[in-house]
Coordinates of C-alpha atoms and ligand atoms in Angstrom, one line a residue:
Chain W
M1 CA -42.0 23.8 25.7
E2 CA -40.2 25.9 23.1
A3 CA -39.6 28.7 25.5
C4 CA -38.0 26.2 27.7
E5 CA -35.7 25.0 25.0
T6 CA -34.7 28.6 24.1
E7 CA -34.0 29.2 27.7
E8 CA -31.7 26.2 27.8
I9 CA -29.8 27.3 24.7
I10 CA -29.3 30.7 26.3
Y11 CA -28.1 29.0 29.4
I12 CA -25.7 26.8 27.6
D13 CA -24.3 29.7 25.7
E14 CA -23.9 31.7 28.9
C15 CA -21.8 28.9 30.3
M16 CA -19.7 28.6 27.2
K17 CA -19.1 32.3 27.3
L18 CA -17.5 31.8 30.7
A19 CA -15.3 29.1 29.2
L20 CA -14.4 31.4 26.4
E21 CA -13.3 34.0 28.9
Q22 CA -10.9 31.4 30.3
A23 CA -9.6 30.6 26.8
N24 CA -9.0 34.3 26.3
L25 CA -7.1 34.4 29.5
A26 CA -4.9 31.6 28.2
L27 CA -4.3 33.6 25.0
N28 CA -3.2 36.6 27.0
N29 CA -0.7 34.4 28.7
L30 CA 0.6 33.0 25.4
E31 CA -1.0 29.7 25.9
V32 CA -3.0 27.7 23.4
P33 CA -6.4 29.3 24.0
V34 CA -8.6 26.7 25.5
G35 CA -10.7 27.3 28.6
C36 CA -13.4 25.5 30.5
V37 CA -15.8 25.8 33.4
I38 CA -17.4 23.1 35.5
I39 CA -21.0 23.5 36.6
E40 CA -22.8 21.8 39.4
D41 CA -26.4 22.6 40.2
E42 CA -26.3 25.6 37.9
K43 CA -23.4 27.0 39.7
V44 CA -19.9 27.5 38.4
I45 CA -17.7 25.6 40.8
A46 CA -14.4 25.7 38.9
A47 CA -12.7 27.2 35.9
G48 CA -9.5 26.3 34.1
R49 CA -7.4 27.2 31.1
N50 CA -4.5 25.8 29.3
R51 CA -1.2 26.1 31.1
T52 CA 1.1 23.8 29.1
N53 CA 3.8 26.4 28.4
E54 CA 3.9 27.9 31.8
T55 CA 4.2 24.5 33.5
R56 CA 6.2 22.8 30.7
N57 CA 3.8 20.0 31.3
A58 CA 1.9 19.4 28.0
T59 CA -0.8 17.6 29.9
R60 CA -1.9 20.7 31.8
H61 CA -5.0 21.2 29.7
A62 CA -7.9 23.4 30.8
E63 CA -9.9 20.4 31.9
M64 CA -7.1 19.0 34.0
E65 CA -6.7 22.4 35.7
A66 CA -10.3 22.7 36.6
I67 CA -10.6 19.2 37.8
D68 CA -7.6 19.6 40.0
I69 CA -9.1 22.7 41.7
L70 CA -12.1 20.7 42.7
L71 CA -10.2 17.7 43.8
E72 CA -7.9 19.8 46.0
Q73 CA -10.8 21.7 47.4
W74 CA -13.0 18.7 48.1
Q75 CA -10.2 16.8 49.7
R76 CA -9.3 19.8 51.9
N77 CA -12.9 19.9 53.0
G78 CA -12.7 16.2 54.0
L79 CA -14.9 14.7 51.3
S80 CA -14.5 11.0 51.0
K81 CA -13.6 9.3 47.8
A82 CA -17.2 8.2 47.4
D83 CA -18.5 11.7 48.0
I84 CA -16.0 13.0 45.4
A85 CA -17.1 10.5 42.8
K86 CA -20.7 11.4 43.5
R87 CA -20.1 15.1 43.1
F88 CA -18.3 14.6 39.8
S89 CA -21.2 12.5 38.5
K90 CA -23.4 15.6 38.9
C91 CA -21.0 17.9 37.1
T92 CA -21.2 19.3 33.6
L93 CA -18.1 20.6 31.8
Y94 CA -18.2 23.4 29.2
V95 CA -15.0 23.6 27.2
T96 CA -14.2 25.7 24.2
C97 CA -12.6 22.9 22.2
E98 CA -13.5 19.2 22.0
P99 CA -11.6 17.3 24.8
C100 CA -8.4 15.6 23.5
I101 CA -8.0 11.9 23.7
M102 CA -6.2 12.2 27.1
C103 CA -8.9 14.5 28.6
A104 CA -11.8 12.5 27.2
A105 CA -10.3 9.4 28.8
A106 CA -9.8 11.3 32.0
L107 CA -13.4 12.6 32.0
S108 CA -14.6 9.0 31.6
I109 CA -12.4 7.9 34.5
L110 CA -13.8 10.7 36.5
G111 CA -17.3 9.8 35.7
I112 CA -18.4 13.2 34.7
K113 CA -22.1 13.6 33.8
E114 CA -22.0 15.7 30.7
V115 CA -19.8 17.7 28.4
Y116 CA -20.5 20.6 26.0
Y117 CA -17.7 21.8 23.7
G118 CA -17.1 24.5 21.2
C119 CA -15.1 23.6 18.1
A120 CA -14.1 20.1 17.1
N121 CA -10.5 18.9 17.6
D122 CA -9.4 17.4 14.3
K123 CA -6.0 16.3 15.5
F124 CA -6.5 15.0 19.0
G125 CA -10.3 14.9 19.6
G126 CA -11.4 12.1 21.9
C127 CA -15.1 12.8 21.7
G128 CA -15.8 11.7 18.2
S129 CA -13.1 13.3 16.0
I130 CA -10.3 10.7 16.3
L131 CA -11.6 8.4 19.0
A132 CA -15.0 8.3 20.7
L133 CA -14.2 7.8 24.3
H134 CA -17.5 9.3 25.6
T135 CA -19.4 6.3 24.4
S136 CA -19.5 3.8 27.2
E137 CA -18.6 0.9 25.0
S138 CA -15.2 2.3 24.1
G139 CA -13.6 1.9 27.5
G140 CA -12.8 -1.1 29.5
S141 CA -12.9 -4.7 28.4
T142 CA -16.0 -6.7 28.0
R143 CA -14.5 -9.4 30.2
D144 CA -15.4 -9.9 33.8
E145 CA -14.1 -6.5 34.9
V146 CA -16.0 -5.0 37.8
S147 CA -15.7 -1.5 36.5
Q148 CA -16.3 -0.7 33.0
G149 CA -15.5 2.5 31.2
R150 CA -18.1 5.2 31.8
G151 CA -19.6 7.2 29.0
F152 CA -20.8 10.7 29.3
K153 CA -23.3 12.8 27.3
C154 CA -21.4 15.0 24.9
T155 CA -22.6 17.9 22.7
G156 CA -20.3 19.8 20.3
G157 CA -20.6 23.0 18.3
I158 CA -21.5 25.4 21.1
M159 CA -20.2 28.9 20.0
A160 CA -17.6 27.2 17.9
P161 CA -16.8 30.3 15.7
E162 CA -15.8 32.2 18.9
A163 CA -13.5 29.3 19.9
I164 CA -12.0 29.1 16.5
S165 CA -11.3 32.8 16.3
L166 CA -9.3 32.6 19.5
F167 CA -7.2 29.8 17.9
R168 CA -6.7 32.1 14.9
S169 CA -5.5 34.9 17.0
F170 CA -3.1 32.6 18.8
Y171 CA -1.5 31.4 15.6
E172 CA -1.4 34.9 14.1
Q173 CA 0.4 36.0 17.2
G174 CA 3.0 33.5 16.0
N175 CA 6.2 33.4 17.9
P176 CA 5.4 32.7 21.5
N177 CA 8.4 34.7 22.5
A178 CA 6.9 37.8 21.0
P179 CA 6.0 40.6 23.4
K180 CA 2.8 40.1 25.3
P181 CA -0.2 41.7 23.7
H182 CA -1.6 44.4 26.0
R183 CA -5.2 43.6 25.5
P184 CA -7.5 44.0 28.4
L185 CA -7.7 40.9 30.5
A186 CA -10.9 39.1 30.5
P187 CA -12.5 39.0 33.9
S188 CA -11.8 35.7 35.5
I189 CA -14.2 33.8 37.6
Chain A
M1 CA 4.1 -21.3 35.3
P2 CA 1.5 -18.5 35.0
S3 CA -0.7 -19.0 32.1
T4 CA 0.5 -15.9 30.3
D5 CA 4.0 -17.2 30.3
R6 CA 3.2 -20.5 28.8
N7 CA 3.7 -19.4 25.2
I8 CA 6.9 -17.7 25.9
D9 CA 10.1 -19.6 25.8
K10 CA 12.5 -18.7 28.5
E11 CA 15.0 -17.8 25.8
E12 CA 12.6 -15.0 24.9
Y13 CA 12.9 -13.2 28.2
W14 CA 14.5 -9.8 28.0
K15 CA 13.9 -9.8 24.3
I16 CA 12.8 -6.4 23.0
I17 CA 10.0 -6.4 20.5
H18 CA 8.8 -3.5 18.4
I19 CA 5.0 -3.0 18.6
P20 CA 4.1 -1.8 15.2
D21 CA 1.7 1.0 14.2
K22 CA -0.7 -1.5 12.6
A23 CA -2.1 -4.6 14.2
P24 CA -0.1 -7.4 12.7
I25 CA -1.8 -9.8 10.3
P26 CA -0.6 -13.4 10.0
P27 CA 1.6 -13.4 6.9
H28 CA -0.5 -15.9 5.0
L29 CA -3.7 -13.8 5.6
Q30 CA -2.5 -10.6 4.0
P31 CA -5.0 -8.9 1.8
T32 CA -4.6 -9.5 -2.0
V33 CA -6.1 -8.1 -5.1
N34 CA -6.6 -9.7 -8.5
A35 CA -4.6 -8.7 -11.5
Y36 CA -4.4 -9.6 -15.2
A37 CA -1.1 -11.1 -16.1
T38 CA 0.4 -12.7 -19.2
V39 CA 3.4 -14.5 -20.5
I40 CA 5.4 -12.3 -22.9
N41 CA 8.1 -12.8 -25.4
P42 CA 11.4 -11.6 -23.8
K43 CA 12.1 -9.6 -27.0
H44 CA 9.1 -7.4 -26.3
A45 CA 9.9 -7.0 -22.6
N46 CA 11.4 -3.5 -22.8
T47 CA 8.8 -1.9 -25.1
L48 CA 5.9 -3.6 -23.4
I49 CA 6.9 -2.6 -19.8
R50 CA 7.4 1.0 -21.0
R51 CA 4.0 1.1 -22.6
L52 CA 2.4 -0.6 -19.6
N53 CA 3.9 1.8 -17.1
K54 CA 2.5 4.6 -19.2
I55 CA -1.0 3.5 -19.9
F56 CA -1.5 1.6 -16.7
P57 CA 0.9 2.5 -13.9
L58 CA 0.5 0.4 -10.8
E59 CA 0.0 3.5 -8.7
D60 CA -1.2 1.9 -5.4
L61 CA 0.9 -1.2 -5.9
R62 CA 4.4 0.2 -6.1
H63 CA 5.6 -2.8 -4.1
V64 CA 4.4 -5.2 -6.7
K65 CA 7.0 -6.1 -9.3
R66 CA 5.7 -5.6 -12.8
I67 CA 7.7 -8.3 -14.4
C68 CA 8.9 -11.7 -13.0
K69 CA 10.7 -14.7 -14.2
K70 CA 9.3 -18.2 -13.8
C71 CA 10.9 -21.5 -14.5
V72 CA 8.6 -23.9 -16.2
E73 CA 10.1 -27.3 -17.1
G74 CA 13.5 -25.9 -17.5
N75 CA 12.4 -22.9 -19.7
V76 CA 12.5 -19.4 -18.3
Q77 CA 9.2 -17.5 -18.8
L78 CA 8.7 -13.8 -18.4
L79 CA 5.4 -12.8 -16.8
V80 CA 4.0 -9.3 -16.5
I81 CA 1.2 -7.7 -14.7
L82 CA -1.1 -5.9 -17.2
C83 CA -3.6 -4.2 -15.0
L84 CA -5.9 -4.8 -12.0
A85 CA -8.9 -7.0 -12.3
S86 CA -12.1 -6.6 -10.4
D87 CA -13.1 -9.4 -8.0
G88 CA -16.4 -9.8 -9.9
S89 CA -17.0 -12.7 -12.2
D90 CA -17.6 -10.7 -15.4
Q91 CA -14.0 -10.1 -16.2
S92 CA -13.9 -9.3 -19.8
E93 CA -15.8 -6.1 -19.3
N94 CA -13.4 -4.3 -17.0
I95 CA -10.3 -4.4 -19.0
P96 CA -9.6 -0.9 -20.2
S97 CA -9.9 -0.5 -24.0
E98 CA -6.3 0.6 -24.4
M99 CA -5.3 -2.6 -22.7
V100 CA -7.5 -4.7 -24.9
E101 CA -5.8 -3.2 -27.9
L102 CA -2.4 -4.0 -26.5
I103 CA -3.4 -7.5 -25.8
K104 CA -4.6 -7.9 -29.4
S105 CA -1.6 -6.4 -31.0
Y106 CA 0.8 -8.7 -29.1
Q107 CA -1.6 -11.6 -29.2
L108 CA -1.3 -12.1 -25.5
S109 CA -3.3 -14.7 -23.5
T110 CA -4.2 -13.3 -20.1
F111 CA -4.7 -15.0 -16.8
I112 CA -5.7 -13.8 -13.4
T113 CA -3.2 -13.8 -10.6
K114 CA -3.3 -12.6 -6.9
V115 CA -0.9 -9.9 -5.8
S116 CA -0.5 -8.5 -2.3
K117 CA -2.4 -5.4 -1.7
Y118 CA 0.0 -3.7 0.8
A119 CA 3.7 -3.5 1.0
A120 CA 5.3 -6.0 3.3
T121 CA 6.2 -4.7 6.8
S122 CA 8.3 -7.7 7.7
K123 CA 10.5 -10.2 6.1
E124 CA 8.0 -12.9 7.0
E125 CA 5.2 -11.0 5.2
W126 CA 7.4 -10.5 2.2
E127 CA 8.3 -14.1 1.9
E128 CA 4.6 -15.0 2.0
Q129 CA 3.8 -12.3 -0.6
C130 CA 6.4 -13.6 -3.1
K131 CA 4.7 -17.0 -3.2
L132 CA 1.8 -15.2 -5.0
W133 CA 3.7 -12.7 -7.1
P134 CA 7.1 -11.1 -6.4
T135 CA 7.1 -7.8 -4.4
S136 CA 9.8 -5.6 -3.2
Y137 CA 10.5 -5.2 0.5
H138 CA 12.0 -2.2 2.1
P139 CA 12.7 -2.7 5.8
P140 CA 11.2 0.2 7.9
T141 CA 13.4 3.2 7.7
Y142 CA 12.2 5.1 10.7
N143 CA 14.9 7.1 12.3
I144 CA 14.0 6.0 15.8
D145 CA 16.7 3.8 17.3
G146 CA 15.7 0.2 17.9
I147 CA 13.0 -0.3 15.4
T148 CA 15.4 -2.2 13.2
G149 CA 17.0 -3.8 16.2
F150 CA 19.1 -3.0 19.3
S151 CA 22.8 -3.3 19.7
E152 CA 24.0 -5.4 22.5
E153 CA 24.9 -2.3 24.5
N154 CA 21.6 -0.6 23.9
S155 CA 19.6 -3.6 24.8
Q156 CA 21.6 -3.9 28.0
S157 CA 20.6 -0.4 29.1
V158 CA 17.0 -1.0 28.1
C159 CA 17.0 -4.0 30.4
E160 CA 18.6 -2.1 33.2
F161 CA 16.1 0.7 33.1
M162 CA 13.2 -1.8 32.9
K163 CA 14.6 -3.5 36.0
L164 CA 14.6 -0.1 37.7
A165 CA 10.9 0.3 36.8
I166 CA 10.1 -3.2 38.1
D167 CA 11.9 -2.5 41.3
L168 CA 9.8 0.7 41.7
A169 CA 6.6 -1.3 41.0
K170 CA 7.5 -3.6 43.9
S171 CA 8.8 -0.9 46.2
V172 CA 5.4 0.1 47.6
D173 CA 4.3 -1.7 50.6
G174 CA 1.1 -3.7 50.3
Q175 CA 0.7 -4.2 46.6
I176 CA 2.2 -4.1 43.1
V177 CA 1.7 -0.9 41.2
N178 CA 2.7 0.5 37.9
A179 CA 5.9 2.4 37.7
A180 CA 7.5 4.8 35.2
V181 CA 11.0 5.8 34.6
I182 CA 11.8 8.6 32.1
V183 CA 15.3 8.4 30.7
N184 CA 17.5 10.5 28.5
P185 CA 19.0 7.9 26.3
A186 CA 21.7 10.2 25.1
S187 CA 23.2 10.3 28.5
N188 CA 21.6 7.3 30.1
Q189 CA 20.3 9.6 32.8
V190 CA 17.1 9.1 34.7
V191 CA 15.1 12.3 34.3
A192 CA 12.1 11.3 36.4
R193 CA 10.5 8.4 38.0
S194 CA 7.3 7.5 39.7
C195 CA 4.8 4.9 40.9
D196 CA 1.1 5.0 40.6
Q197 CA -0.3 7.6 43.1
V198 CA -4.0 7.3 42.7
F199 CA -3.9 6.3 46.3
S200 CA -1.1 7.4 48.6
Q201 CA 0.8 4.3 49.3
N202 CA 1.3 3.1 52.8
N203 CA 4.4 5.1 53.7
P204 CA 6.9 3.6 51.4
S205 CA 9.4 2.8 54.0
R206 CA 12.0 1.1 52.1
N207 CA 12.2 3.5 49.3
S208 CA 12.1 7.2 48.7
A209 CA 12.0 6.6 45.0
G210 CA 8.3 6.9 44.6
E211 CA 8.6 10.4 43.3
G212 CA 11.5 12.5 42.3
Y213 CA 13.5 13.9 39.6
L214 CA 16.4 15.3 41.6
E215 CA 18.4 12.3 41.3
P216 CA 19.4 11.5 37.8
C217 CA 21.4 8.4 38.3
K218 CA 23.5 6.7 35.7
L219 CA 23.1 3.0 35.6
T220 CA 26.2 1.0 35.2
S221 CA 26.1 -2.0 33.1
S222 CA 25.7 -4.2 36.0
S223 CA 25.1 -7.6 34.8
I224 CA 21.9 -8.5 33.3
S225 CA 22.8 -12.1 33.3
N226 CA 22.7 -12.0 37.1
G227 CA 19.2 -10.8 37.0
L228 CA 18.2 -13.4 34.5
Q229 CA 19.8 -16.1 36.7
T230 CA 17.8 -14.9 39.7
Y231 CA 14.6 -15.1 37.7
T232 CA 15.3 -18.5 36.4
N233 CA 15.9 -19.9 39.8
S234 CA 12.8 -18.4 41.3
S235 CA 10.5 -19.3 38.5
S236 CA 11.4 -22.9 38.4
N237 CA 10.3 -23.4 42.0
S238 CA 7.4 -21.0 42.2
S239 CA 4.1 -22.7 42.5
F240 CA 2.1 -19.8 43.9
N241 CA 1.7 -18.1 40.7
E242 CA -0.7 -20.6 39.3
Q243 CA -3.7 -18.4 39.7
K244 CA -4.3 -15.5 37.4
R245 CA -3.4 -12.3 39.0
T246 CA -5.4 -9.1 38.7
Y247 CA -3.0 -6.5 40.0
G248 CA -5.7 -4.4 41.5
G249 CA -3.2 -1.7 42.4
V250 CA -2.1 -1.0 38.9
S251 CA -3.9 2.2 37.8
C252 CA -3.6 1.7 34.1
L253 CA -5.2 -1.8 34.3
H254 CA -8.2 -0.5 36.2
P255 CA -8.6 3.2 35.4
W256 CA -12.3 3.3 36.5
Q257 CA -11.8 1.5 39.7
W258 CA -10.7 4.4 41.9
A259 CA -14.2 5.2 42.9
E260 CA -15.2 1.7 43.6
Q261 CA -12.4 0.1 45.6
Q262 CA -13.9 -0.5 49.0
S263 CA -11.2 -1.6 51.3
Q264 CA -8.4 0.7 50.6
A265 CA -6.0 0.9 53.4
S266 CA -4.2 3.8 51.9
C267 CA -5.9 7.1 51.3
F268 CA -7.2 8.4 48.0
R269 CA -5.1 11.0 46.3
H270 CA -6.0 11.6 42.6
P271 CA -7.8 9.5 40.0
F272 CA -5.4 10.6 37.3
H273 CA -2.1 10.1 39.1
H274 CA -1.1 7.0 37.1
A275 CA 2.6 6.4 37.1
A276 CA 3.2 7.9 33.7
M277 CA 1.2 11.1 34.5
V278 CA 3.2 11.7 37.7
A279 CA 6.5 11.0 36.0
I280 CA 5.6 13.6 33.3
E281 CA 4.9 16.1 36.1
N282 CA 8.1 15.2 37.8
S283 CA 10.1 15.7 34.6
A284 CA 8.3 19.1 34.1
A285 CA 9.1 20.1 37.6
R286 CA 12.7 19.2 37.0
D287 CA 12.7 21.3 33.9
R288 CA 11.2 24.3 35.8
Y289 CA 13.8 23.9 38.5
L290 CA 16.8 23.5 36.3
F291 CA 15.8 26.1 33.8
P292 CA 13.8 28.7 35.6
A293 CA 12.4 31.2 33.2
S294 CA 12.3 34.8 34.3
E295 CA 9.0 35.6 32.7
H296 CA 6.9 33.1 34.6
I297 CA 6.6 32.7 38.3
V298 CA 6.2 29.0 38.2
D299 CA 8.6 27.8 40.8
K300 CA 6.4 28.4 43.7
C301 CA 4.4 25.3 43.1
W302 CA 7.5 23.3 42.7
Q303 CA 8.8 24.5 46.0
A304 CA 5.6 23.7 47.7
E305 CA 5.9 20.2 46.3
V306 CA 9.4 19.8 47.7
M307 CA 8.2 20.9 51.1
D308 CA 5.4 18.4 51.0
S309 CA 7.5 15.5 50.1
P310 CA 10.5 15.0 52.4
S311 CA 11.4 12.0 50.4
T312 CA 12.9 14.1 47.6
V313 CA 15.3 15.7 50.0
S314 CA 16.2 12.6 52.0
P315 CA 19.8 12.5 53.1
S316 CA 20.8 9.8 50.7
K317 CA 19.9 12.0 47.9
K318 CA 21.6 15.1 49.2
Q319 CA 24.9 13.3 49.2
K320 CA 26.5 14.3 46.1
T321 CA 29.0 11.8 45.0
E322 CA 31.6 12.8 42.5
T323 CA 31.6 10.4 39.7
K324 CA 34.3 9.7 37.3
V325 CA 32.7 8.8 34.0
E326 CA 35.1 6.4 32.5
D327 CA 33.8 6.9 29.1
S328 CA 34.3 10.6 28.4
G329 CA 32.4 10.0 25.2
I330 CA 29.2 9.8 27.1
Q331 CA 28.4 13.4 27.7
N332 CA 25.3 14.8 29.3
S333 CA 23.4 15.9 26.2
E334 CA 21.7 18.5 28.2
H335 CA 25.0 20.4 28.4
N336 CA 26.2 22.3 25.5
A337 CA 29.8 22.4 24.2
C338 CA 31.0 24.6 27.0
G339 CA 29.8 22.1 29.5
S340 CA 28.5 24.7 31.8
M341 CA 25.2 26.0 30.5
P342 CA 22.6 23.3 30.3
V343 CA 20.5 23.4 27.2
R344 CA 16.8 23.3 28.1
P345 CA 15.0 20.4 26.7
Y346 CA 11.6 20.8 25.0
L347 CA 9.3 18.7 27.1
C348 CA 10.5 15.1 26.8
T349 CA 11.7 15.3 23.3
G350 CA 14.2 12.5 22.7
Y351 CA 13.5 10.8 26.0
D352 CA 12.4 7.3 26.6
I353 CA 9.9 6.0 29.2
Y354 CA 9.9 2.6 30.9
L355 CA 6.6 1.4 32.2
V356 CA 5.9 -2.0 33.8
W357 CA 2.4 -2.2 32.2
E358 CA 1.2 -1.0 28.8
P359 CA -0.4 2.4 29.6
C360 CA -4.1 3.2 29.4
I361 CA -5.4 5.6 26.8
M362 CA -5.1 8.7 29.1
C363 CA -1.4 8.0 29.9
A364 CA -0.6 7.0 26.3
M365 CA -2.0 10.3 25.0
A366 CA -0.3 12.2 27.7
L367 CA 3.0 10.7 26.5
V368 CA 2.2 11.9 22.9
H369 CA 1.6 15.4 24.3
Q370 CA 4.9 15.4 26.2
R371 CA 6.7 14.2 23.1
I372 CA 8.2 11.0 24.4
K373 CA 10.3 9.3 21.8
R374 CA 10.2 5.7 22.8
I375 CA 8.0 3.7 25.1
F376 CA 9.1 0.4 26.7
Y377 CA 6.7 -1.7 28.6
A378 CA 6.9 -5.2 30.1
F379 CA 3.3 -6.5 30.4
P380 CA 0.4 -5.9 28.0
N381 CA -2.8 -4.3 29.4
H382 CA -5.7 -6.3 28.1
N383 CA -8.2 -4.3 30.1
A384 CA -7.4 -0.8 28.9
G385 CA -4.1 -0.8 27.0
A386 CA -3.7 1.9 24.4
L387 CA -0.6 0.7 22.6
G388 CA -1.8 -2.4 20.9
S389 CA -4.3 -4.0 23.2
L390 CA -7.5 -1.9 23.0
H391 CA -6.2 1.0 21.0
R392 CA -3.1 1.5 19.0
L393 CA -2.3 5.2 19.5
Q394 CA 1.1 4.9 17.9
G395 CA -0.8 4.3 14.6
E396 CA -3.1 7.3 14.8
K397 CA -2.0 9.2 11.8
S398 CA -3.7 12.4 12.8
L399 CA -1.6 13.0 15.9
N400 CA 1.2 15.5 15.6
H401 CA 3.8 13.3 17.3
H402 CA 4.5 9.6 17.1
Y403 CA 6.6 7.5 19.4
A404 CA 7.9 4.1 18.8
V405 CA 6.6 1.3 21.2
F406 CA 8.5 -1.7 22.4
R407 CA 7.7 -4.5 24.7
V408 CA 10.4 -6.1 26.8
F409 CA 9.3 -9.7 27.4
L410 CA 9.5 -10.7 31.1
P411 CA 8.1 -13.5 33.2
E412 CA 5.3 -12.5 35.5
S413 CA 7.3 -14.0 38.3
I414 CA 9.7 -11.1 38.2
L415 CA 6.9 -9.3 40.1
D416 CA 7.2 -11.6 43.0
R417 CA 8.1 -9.6 46.0
D418 CA 11.0 -11.5 47.2
D419 CA 12.4 -12.1 43.8
V420 CA 15.2 -9.6 43.8
V421 CA 16.1 -9.1 40.2
T422 CA 17.5 -5.7 40.1
A423 CA 21.0 -4.7 40.7
V424 CA 20.2 -1.0 41.0
S425 CA 21.6 -0.6 44.4
G426 CA 24.9 -1.5 42.9
S427 CA 24.8 1.6 40.8
D428 CA 24.2 3.9 43.8
K429 CA 27.9 4.5 44.1
N430 CA 27.8 5.8 40.5
K431 CA 25.1 8.3 41.0
T432 CA 25.7 11.6 39.3
H433 CA 24.0 14.8 39.9
V434 CA 23.3 17.4 37.4
L435 CA 22.7 20.0 40.1
Ligands
ZN501 ZN1 -6.8 17.6 26.7
ZN502 ZN1 -2.9 5.2 32.9

């Protein structure tokens, strides 16, 4: 049993490392360093990183980027709405920082199965820090609504120091107009 | 009359109400705390107050007046607050020893009084507080326009933009959706607008306004009273809005429904493409287009978007009409003093958004991220609203940005398809282009 658990921890860390690579990629592009991957059946099916500066759209968080990749791909492949919903309900998200209130709400709307995150998000966190949108009671009314808010399983603190140290580098980097650091690019997925 | 309208007087329509950061409490139910008070000899007032403020300052009760006058049978009495009292029954024990001494030396007889725990946030609250014990009242001093009221001119343009949003919400064939209009209030320019696009709507034939940012139009002050008139007529003889409407097409009202809706004539596009989210992307696309940065190659995706949506390049919008702005004082705030080089905005800083329905939590947080300054909505969202209904995001202190939220009171009947309320078409001739 214990061997099994250790194996799982190693697996979770491996997935989070891939998310951290994405966050590093964001850092190299002068973006707030948050990255994520989406896993289905133990396969990485999408990756995303923050692109808020590049797009000038402050909602282009890593989670949104990764989800959009899947939506586009699945729609191109002719998946029906029901198929798409079903696929997302089997997906697990690994993200380096606790999803913000917007992303947590979006993940609930999407009906994702599970989320693992790195460090907590004290300012905007939507999975416990400020609001707890991952618990199913928090969304939707208790009235005769057909569709209630959906919760998802959520575990924080996965490789949090690594996630925080990326934030630290970002803020030490200071002025976003400063010359790009020429550090080696993390391999992307 | 629809049930939701029953409590609203017709006079109230088009009224703009500020939705505060905290859920309002009925004025007479405001929380109170007990305090020891006493009658004092006016001769001792100065020395006593000074000593009291020193040994027992009312730190958390700065709004409470330490001293007050009371008329008892023609005689003026001076009352002072000594210190807080606990709610427990054993009162003699919790008077601080220094206070006990003071009471002894002046031979004061104390009594318990209730004082309001928090500073009043409205005149009504303040009046109620003063019935217990006088407090001071400072009207909110936010620097966001409108919180302390709108000028006639400003409320006119608020109503005009809300009408535009409502027109958009009705512009899609088949059903009512939510709609968003982002406006730069400094120039009264529409920066972006959108409808819900969770499902692609059945070819919006009569409008190309579903998406777009290329068309900042300036609304003239076409008469609001006309709109009001139209509404009044239609509501008085409308009998079909008796039943409660659910507005199944409004994304923010039913965020989780995208996966479940069975008979959807239109095809599914994106579960997050609520009107506000699309409007944010449209404003960002406009920003990228107007202010291309050399460092990033970001315009590709924008171009692709334009190719995909012929609506944004429809002939009506290509026509550039020269506009004479009568009031030269109204200048496009995006242009600097030279008038030639536009100044790039930072996200939606300083912009307003008009939404027909109170946004869901995803949209409300997106608007925090994008730095919207003011949100105006017409109808509350009891299912999933995040600006007072289920959550109150404008009151979340931890967030790094706070917008002010307003509700524009409107009758539900304004959503009736054939109830033409807007006079937007009249402003077409006044369209200006920043391009
Ligand atoms: Zn987020
Ligand atoms: Zn929404």
